[in-house]
Tab-separated table of C-alpha atoms in Angstrom:
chain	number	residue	atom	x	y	z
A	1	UNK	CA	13.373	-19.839	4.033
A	2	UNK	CA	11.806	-20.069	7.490
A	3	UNK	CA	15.149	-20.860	8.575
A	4	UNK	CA	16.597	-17.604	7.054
A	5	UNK	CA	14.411	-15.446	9.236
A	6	UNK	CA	15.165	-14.239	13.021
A	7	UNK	CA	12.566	-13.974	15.308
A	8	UNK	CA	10.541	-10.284	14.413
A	9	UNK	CA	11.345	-7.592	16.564
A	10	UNK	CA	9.194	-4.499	17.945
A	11	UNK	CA	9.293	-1.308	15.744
A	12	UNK	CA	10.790	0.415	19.088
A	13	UNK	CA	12.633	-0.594	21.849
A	14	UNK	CA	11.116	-0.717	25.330
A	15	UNK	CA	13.080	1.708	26.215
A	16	UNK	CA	11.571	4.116	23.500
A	17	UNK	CA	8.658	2.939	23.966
A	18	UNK	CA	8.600	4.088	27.559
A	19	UNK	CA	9.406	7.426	27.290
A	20	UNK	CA	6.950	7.972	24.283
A	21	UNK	CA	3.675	7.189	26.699
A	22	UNK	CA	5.184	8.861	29.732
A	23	UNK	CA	5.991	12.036	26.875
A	24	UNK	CA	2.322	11.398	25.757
A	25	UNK	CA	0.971	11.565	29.314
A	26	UNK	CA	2.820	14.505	30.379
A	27	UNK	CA	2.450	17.394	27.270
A	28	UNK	CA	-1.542	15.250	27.444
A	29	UNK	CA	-1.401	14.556	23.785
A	30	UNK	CA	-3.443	11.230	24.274
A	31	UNK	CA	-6.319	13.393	24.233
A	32	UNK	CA	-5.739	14.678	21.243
A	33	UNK	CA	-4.153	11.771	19.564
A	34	UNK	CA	-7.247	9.854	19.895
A	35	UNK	CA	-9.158	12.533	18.058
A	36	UNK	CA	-7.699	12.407	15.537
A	37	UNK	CA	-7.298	9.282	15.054
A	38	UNK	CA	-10.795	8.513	15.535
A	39	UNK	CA	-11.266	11.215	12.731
A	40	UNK	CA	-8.793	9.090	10.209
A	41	UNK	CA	-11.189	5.892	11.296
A	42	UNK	CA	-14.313	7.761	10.054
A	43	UNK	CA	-12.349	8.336	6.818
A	44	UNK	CA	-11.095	4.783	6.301
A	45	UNK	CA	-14.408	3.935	7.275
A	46	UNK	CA	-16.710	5.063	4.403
A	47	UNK	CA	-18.745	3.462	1.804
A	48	UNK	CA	-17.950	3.233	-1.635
A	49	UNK	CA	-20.524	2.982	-4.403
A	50	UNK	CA	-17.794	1.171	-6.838
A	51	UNK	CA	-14.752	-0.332	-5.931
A	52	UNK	CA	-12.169	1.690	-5.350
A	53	UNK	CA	-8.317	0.792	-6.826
A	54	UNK	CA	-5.343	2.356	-5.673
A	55	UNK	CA	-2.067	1.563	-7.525
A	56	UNK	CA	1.194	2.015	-5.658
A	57	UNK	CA	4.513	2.094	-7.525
A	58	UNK	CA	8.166	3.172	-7.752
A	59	UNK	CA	10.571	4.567	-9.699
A	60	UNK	CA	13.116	1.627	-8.810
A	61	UNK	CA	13.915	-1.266	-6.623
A	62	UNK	CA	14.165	-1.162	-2.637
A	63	UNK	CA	11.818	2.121	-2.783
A	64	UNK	CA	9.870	0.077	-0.333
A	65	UNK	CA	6.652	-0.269	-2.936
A	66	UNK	CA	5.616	-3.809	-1.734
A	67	UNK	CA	6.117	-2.629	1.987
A	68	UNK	CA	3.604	0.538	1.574
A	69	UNK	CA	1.053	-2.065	-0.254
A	70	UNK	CA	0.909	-4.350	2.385
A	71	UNK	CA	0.900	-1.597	5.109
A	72	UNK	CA	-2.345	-0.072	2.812
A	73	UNK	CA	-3.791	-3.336	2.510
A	74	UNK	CA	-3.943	-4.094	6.156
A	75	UNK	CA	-5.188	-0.717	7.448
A	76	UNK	CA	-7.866	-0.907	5.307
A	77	UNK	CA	-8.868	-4.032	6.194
A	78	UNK	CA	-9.251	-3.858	9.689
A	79	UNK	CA	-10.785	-0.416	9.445
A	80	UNK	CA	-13.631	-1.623	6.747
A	81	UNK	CA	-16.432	-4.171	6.777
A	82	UNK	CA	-16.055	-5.038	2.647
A	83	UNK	CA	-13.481	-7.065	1.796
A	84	UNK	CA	-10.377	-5.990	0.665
A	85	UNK	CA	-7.801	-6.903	-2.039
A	86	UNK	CA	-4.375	-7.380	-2.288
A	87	UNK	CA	-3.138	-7.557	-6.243
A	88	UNK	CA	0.624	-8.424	-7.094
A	89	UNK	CA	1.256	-6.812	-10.406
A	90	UNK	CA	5.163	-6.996	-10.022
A	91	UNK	CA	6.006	-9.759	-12.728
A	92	UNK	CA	8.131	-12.031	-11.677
A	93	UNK	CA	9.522	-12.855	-7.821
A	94	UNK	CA	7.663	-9.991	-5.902
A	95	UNK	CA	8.065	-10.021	-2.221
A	96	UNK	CA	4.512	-9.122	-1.504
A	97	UNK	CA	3.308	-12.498	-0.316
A	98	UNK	CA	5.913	-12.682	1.968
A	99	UNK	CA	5.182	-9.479	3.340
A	100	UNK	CA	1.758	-10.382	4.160
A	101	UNK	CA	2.845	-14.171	5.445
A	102	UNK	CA	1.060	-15.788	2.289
A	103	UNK	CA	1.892	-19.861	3.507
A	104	UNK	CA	0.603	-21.278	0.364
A	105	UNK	CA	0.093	-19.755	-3.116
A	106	UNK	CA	-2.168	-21.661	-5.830
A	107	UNK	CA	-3.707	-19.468	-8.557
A	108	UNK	CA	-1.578	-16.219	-9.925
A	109	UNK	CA	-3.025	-13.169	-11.347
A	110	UNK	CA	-2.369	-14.455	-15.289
A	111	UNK	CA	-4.289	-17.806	-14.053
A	112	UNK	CA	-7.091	-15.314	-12.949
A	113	UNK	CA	-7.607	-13.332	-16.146
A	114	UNK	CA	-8.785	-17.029	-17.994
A	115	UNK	CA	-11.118	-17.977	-14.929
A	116	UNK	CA	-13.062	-15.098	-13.952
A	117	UNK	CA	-16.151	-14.543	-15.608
A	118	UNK	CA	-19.342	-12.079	-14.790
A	119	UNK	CA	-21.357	-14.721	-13.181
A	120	UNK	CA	-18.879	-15.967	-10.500
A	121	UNK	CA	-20.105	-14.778	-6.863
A	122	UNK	CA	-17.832	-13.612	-4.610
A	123	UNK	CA	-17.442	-16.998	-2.691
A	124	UNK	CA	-16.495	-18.398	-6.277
A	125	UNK	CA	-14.227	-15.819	-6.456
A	126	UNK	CA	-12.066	-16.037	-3.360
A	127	UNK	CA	-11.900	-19.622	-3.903
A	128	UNK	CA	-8.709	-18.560	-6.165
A	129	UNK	CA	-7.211	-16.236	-3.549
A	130	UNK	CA	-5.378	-16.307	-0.372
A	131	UNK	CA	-6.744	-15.734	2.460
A	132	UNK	CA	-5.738	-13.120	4.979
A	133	UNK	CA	-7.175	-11.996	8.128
A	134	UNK	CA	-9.687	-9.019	8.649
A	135	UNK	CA	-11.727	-10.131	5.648
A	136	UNK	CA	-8.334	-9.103	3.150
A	137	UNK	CA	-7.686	-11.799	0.346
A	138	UNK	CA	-4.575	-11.840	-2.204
A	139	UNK	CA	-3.759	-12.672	-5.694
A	140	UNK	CA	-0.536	-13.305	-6.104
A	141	UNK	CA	1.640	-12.528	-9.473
A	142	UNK	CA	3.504	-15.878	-9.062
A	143	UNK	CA	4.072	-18.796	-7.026
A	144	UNK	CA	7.386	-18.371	-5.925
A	145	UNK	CA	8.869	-18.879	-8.676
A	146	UNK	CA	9.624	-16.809	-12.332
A	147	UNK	CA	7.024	-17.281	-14.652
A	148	UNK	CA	4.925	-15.427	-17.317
A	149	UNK	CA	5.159	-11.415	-17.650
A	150	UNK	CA	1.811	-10.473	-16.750
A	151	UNK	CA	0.750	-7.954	-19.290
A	152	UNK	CA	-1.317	-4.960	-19.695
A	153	UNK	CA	-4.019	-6.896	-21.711
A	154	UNK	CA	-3.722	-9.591	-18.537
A	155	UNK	CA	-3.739	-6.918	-15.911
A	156	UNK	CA	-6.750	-4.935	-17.245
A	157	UNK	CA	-8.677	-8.454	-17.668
A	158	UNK	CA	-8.177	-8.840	-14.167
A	159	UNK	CA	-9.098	-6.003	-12.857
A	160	UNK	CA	-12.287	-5.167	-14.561
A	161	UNK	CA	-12.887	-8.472	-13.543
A	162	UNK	CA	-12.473	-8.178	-9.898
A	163	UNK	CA	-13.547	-4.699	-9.093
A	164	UNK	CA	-17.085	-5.152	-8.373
A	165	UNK	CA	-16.519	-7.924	-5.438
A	166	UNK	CA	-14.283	-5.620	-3.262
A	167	UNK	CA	-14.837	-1.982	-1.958
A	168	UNK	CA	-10.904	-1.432	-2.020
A	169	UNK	CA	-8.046	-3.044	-3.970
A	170	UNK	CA	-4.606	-2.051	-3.488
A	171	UNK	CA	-2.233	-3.130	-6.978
A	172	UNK	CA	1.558	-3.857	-5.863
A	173	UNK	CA	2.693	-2.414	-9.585
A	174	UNK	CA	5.901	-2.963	-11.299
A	175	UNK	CA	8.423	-0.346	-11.085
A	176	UNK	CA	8.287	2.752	-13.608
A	177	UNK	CA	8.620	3.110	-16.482
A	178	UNK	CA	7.578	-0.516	-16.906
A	179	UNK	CA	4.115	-0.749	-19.677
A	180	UNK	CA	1.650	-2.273	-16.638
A	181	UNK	CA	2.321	0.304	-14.214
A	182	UNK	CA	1.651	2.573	-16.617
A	183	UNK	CA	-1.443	1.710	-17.053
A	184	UNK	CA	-2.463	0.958	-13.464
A	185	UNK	CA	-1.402	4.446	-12.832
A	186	UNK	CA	-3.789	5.677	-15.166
A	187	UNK	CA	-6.572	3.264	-14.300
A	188	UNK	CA	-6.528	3.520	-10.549
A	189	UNK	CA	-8.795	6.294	-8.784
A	190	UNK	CA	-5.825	7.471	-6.064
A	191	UNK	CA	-1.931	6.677	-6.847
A	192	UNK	CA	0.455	6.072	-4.586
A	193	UNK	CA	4.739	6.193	-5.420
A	194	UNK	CA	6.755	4.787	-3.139
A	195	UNK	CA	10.169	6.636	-2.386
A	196	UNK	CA	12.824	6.159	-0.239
A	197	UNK	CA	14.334	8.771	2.095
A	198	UNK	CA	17.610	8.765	0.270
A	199	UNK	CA	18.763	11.829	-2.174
A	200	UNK	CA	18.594	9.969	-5.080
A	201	UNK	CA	15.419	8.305	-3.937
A	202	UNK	CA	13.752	12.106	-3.996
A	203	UNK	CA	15.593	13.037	-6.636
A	204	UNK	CA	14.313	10.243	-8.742
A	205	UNK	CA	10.466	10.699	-7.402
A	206	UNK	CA	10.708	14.514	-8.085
A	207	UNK	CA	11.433	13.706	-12.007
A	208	UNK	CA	8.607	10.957	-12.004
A	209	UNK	CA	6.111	13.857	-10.242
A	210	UNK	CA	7.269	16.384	-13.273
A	211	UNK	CA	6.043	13.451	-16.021
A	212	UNK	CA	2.920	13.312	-14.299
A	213	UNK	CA	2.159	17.213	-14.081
A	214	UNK	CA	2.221	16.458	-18.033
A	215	UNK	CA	-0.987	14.391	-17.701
A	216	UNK	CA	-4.252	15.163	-17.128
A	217	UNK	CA	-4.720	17.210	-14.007
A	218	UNK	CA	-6.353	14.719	-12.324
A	219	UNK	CA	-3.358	11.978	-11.837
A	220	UNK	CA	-1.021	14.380	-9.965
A	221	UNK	CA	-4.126	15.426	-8.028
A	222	UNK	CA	-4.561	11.795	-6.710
A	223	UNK	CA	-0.918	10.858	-6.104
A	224	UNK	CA	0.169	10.696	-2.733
A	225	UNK	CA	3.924	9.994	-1.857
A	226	UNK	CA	5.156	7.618	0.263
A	227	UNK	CA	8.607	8.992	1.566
A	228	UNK	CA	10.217	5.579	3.842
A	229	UNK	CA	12.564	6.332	5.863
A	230	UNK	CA	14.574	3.105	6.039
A	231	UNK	CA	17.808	3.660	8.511
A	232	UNK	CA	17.606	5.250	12.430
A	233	UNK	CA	19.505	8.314	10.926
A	234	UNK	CA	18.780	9.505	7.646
A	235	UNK	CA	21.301	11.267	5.592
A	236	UNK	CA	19.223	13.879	4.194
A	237	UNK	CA	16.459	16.020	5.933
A	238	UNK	CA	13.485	14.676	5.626
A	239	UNK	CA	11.495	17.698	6.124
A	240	UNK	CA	13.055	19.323	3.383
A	241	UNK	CA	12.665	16.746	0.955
A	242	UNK	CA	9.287	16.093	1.693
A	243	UNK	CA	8.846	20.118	0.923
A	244	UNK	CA	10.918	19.519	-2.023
A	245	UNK	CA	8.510	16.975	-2.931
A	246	UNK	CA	5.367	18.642	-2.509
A	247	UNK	CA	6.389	21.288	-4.535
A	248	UNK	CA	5.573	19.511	-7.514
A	249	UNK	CA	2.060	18.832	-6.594
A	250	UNK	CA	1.382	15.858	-4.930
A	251	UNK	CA	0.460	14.956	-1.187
A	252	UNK	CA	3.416	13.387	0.960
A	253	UNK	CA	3.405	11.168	4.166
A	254	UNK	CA	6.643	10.393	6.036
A	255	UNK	CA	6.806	6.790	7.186
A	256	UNK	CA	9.009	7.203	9.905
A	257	UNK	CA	11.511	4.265	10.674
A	258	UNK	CA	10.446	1.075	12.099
A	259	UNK	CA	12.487	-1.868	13.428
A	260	UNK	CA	9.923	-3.864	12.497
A	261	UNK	CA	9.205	-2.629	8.986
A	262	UNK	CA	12.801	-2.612	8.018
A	263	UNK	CA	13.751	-5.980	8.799
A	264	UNK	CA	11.926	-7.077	5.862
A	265	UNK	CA	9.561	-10.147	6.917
A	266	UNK	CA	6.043	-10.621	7.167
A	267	UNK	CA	4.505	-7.633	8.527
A	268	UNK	CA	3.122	-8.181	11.939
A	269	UNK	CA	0.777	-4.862	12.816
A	270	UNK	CA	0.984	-5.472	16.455
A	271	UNK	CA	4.848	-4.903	16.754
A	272	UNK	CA	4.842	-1.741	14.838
A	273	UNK	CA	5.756	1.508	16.660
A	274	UNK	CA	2.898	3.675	17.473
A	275	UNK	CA	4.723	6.340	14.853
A	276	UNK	CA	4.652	4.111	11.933
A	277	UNK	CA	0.684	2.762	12.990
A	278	UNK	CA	-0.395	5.969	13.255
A	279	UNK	CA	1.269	7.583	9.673
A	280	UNK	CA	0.149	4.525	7.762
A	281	UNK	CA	-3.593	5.202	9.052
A	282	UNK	CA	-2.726	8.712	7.675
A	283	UNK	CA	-1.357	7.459	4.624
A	284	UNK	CA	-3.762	5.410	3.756
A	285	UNK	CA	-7.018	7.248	4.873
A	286	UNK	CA	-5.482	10.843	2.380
A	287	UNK	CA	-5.033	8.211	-0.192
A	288	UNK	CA	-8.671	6.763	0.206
A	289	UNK	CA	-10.343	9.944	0.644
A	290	UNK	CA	-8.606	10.797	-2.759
A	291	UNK	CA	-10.127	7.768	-4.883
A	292	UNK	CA	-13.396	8.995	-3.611
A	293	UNK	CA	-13.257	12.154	-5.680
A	294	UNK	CA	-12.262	10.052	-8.982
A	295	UNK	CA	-14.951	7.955	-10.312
């Protein structure tokens, strides 16, 4: 498919990008900017006793799930010194190896369940996964091609499994209602549901928030929306619906739109726009600091 893809592009234009430092320079914002973004890095940056697991899902296809995963993944990785995982839950074709620029995929997360045992170190371990840079490491849910459903038996397996040999894992979970995402929402310390910036997008998200005020307190407590906003100009307003969305008790984080992230290829941190760098730190640090308060 390398053929497929065109050359990735910057998340801005130079032109943007121009008069967003000479904006920055001139209101002196930098200052501040760096602040706090040296305050999200302390965040990001703290130890965990047991490994955290944060499950990110959707109530349908093209929410941009698998994009917030990878965007989660990376940040933590190059913010923290543990190693990080990436775990494709999605059945059957998910896009999340792609996304991270996976060349080569061996052993899937099914394989997984039958291999790993309580005395395996973590070199044994990683031996099964793909490699990613800043000390991140994936397990694929298939090799490129359909295969088994994993299921919840699987998926537990797994993750009991693995959560001792990595301070974060991030699960790329099947769509809702689906039985495994389910369960990874219940099992994961910090949730995250991935919606897109569209009015049935919200609408859709605000019924799944509603379900999970019926839960135990703490699962709305630890959900965090991620509201994508996919196209230069929106058709709804964005600060509304993010109101709208909050309303029903969860945290929400605009990812604002990115050339880069909506193209749809392997994500390439360096050629995102400052905007979309800087509200997946936020993202991702509100969603950490939430799985610390869940043990």
């Amino acid at each position: 498919m390398a053929a497929v893809a065109r050359r990735p592009v910057r998340g801005e234009a130079v032109a943007v990008r121009a008069a967003r430092a000479v904006r920055r320079i001139v209101s002196g914002s930098a200052a501040r900017e760096v602040a706090a973004l040296t305050r999200t890095a302390e965040v990001l940056q703290q130890p965990v006793t047991t490994g955290r697991q944060i499950a990110v899902t959707s109530i349908r296809g093209g929410a941009g799930k698998t994009t917030v995963t990878a965007l989660l993944g990376t940040t933590y990785a190059h913010y923290r010194q543990d190693p990080v995982l990436l775990v494709e839950a999605d059945p059957a074709l998910g896009s999340l190896p792609l996304r991270l620029g996976a060349e080569a995929l061996r052993w899937t997360t099914a394989d997984l369940a039958d291999i790993a045992v309580p005395q395996m170190s973590l070199l044994d371990v990683t031996g099964y996964l793909v490699q990613l840079p800043d000390n991140a490491w994936l397990l694929p849910g298939s090799q490129g091609r359909i295969g088994a459903m994993v299921d919840t038996v699987t998926y537990e397996r797994v993750m009991v499994a693995l959560r001792r040999y990595f301070g974060v894992t991030v699960v790329d979970c099947e769509t809702l209602p689906a039985e495994v995402a389910r369960v990874a929402l219940s099992a994961a310390q910090a949730r995250v549901i991935a919606a897109p910036a569209t009015l049935d997008g919200v609408t859709s998200t605000y019924s799944v928030l509603q379900w999970l005020r019926a839960l135990p307190a703490h699962v709305i407590e630890g959900t965090v929306v991620a509201l994508s906003v996919t196209t230069p100009r929106p058709g709804i307003d964005i600060d509304a619906a993010a109101e709208r969305l909050a309303s029903a008790g969860a945290r929400v984080h605009v990812l604002p739109y990115d050339r880069h992230l909506a193209a749809g290829g392997p994500l390439r941190t360096e050629l995102l726009a400052r905007p979309a760098r800087l509200a997946a730190a936020r993202l991702a640090a509100e969603v950490f600091e939430l799985s610390q308060k869940r043990r």
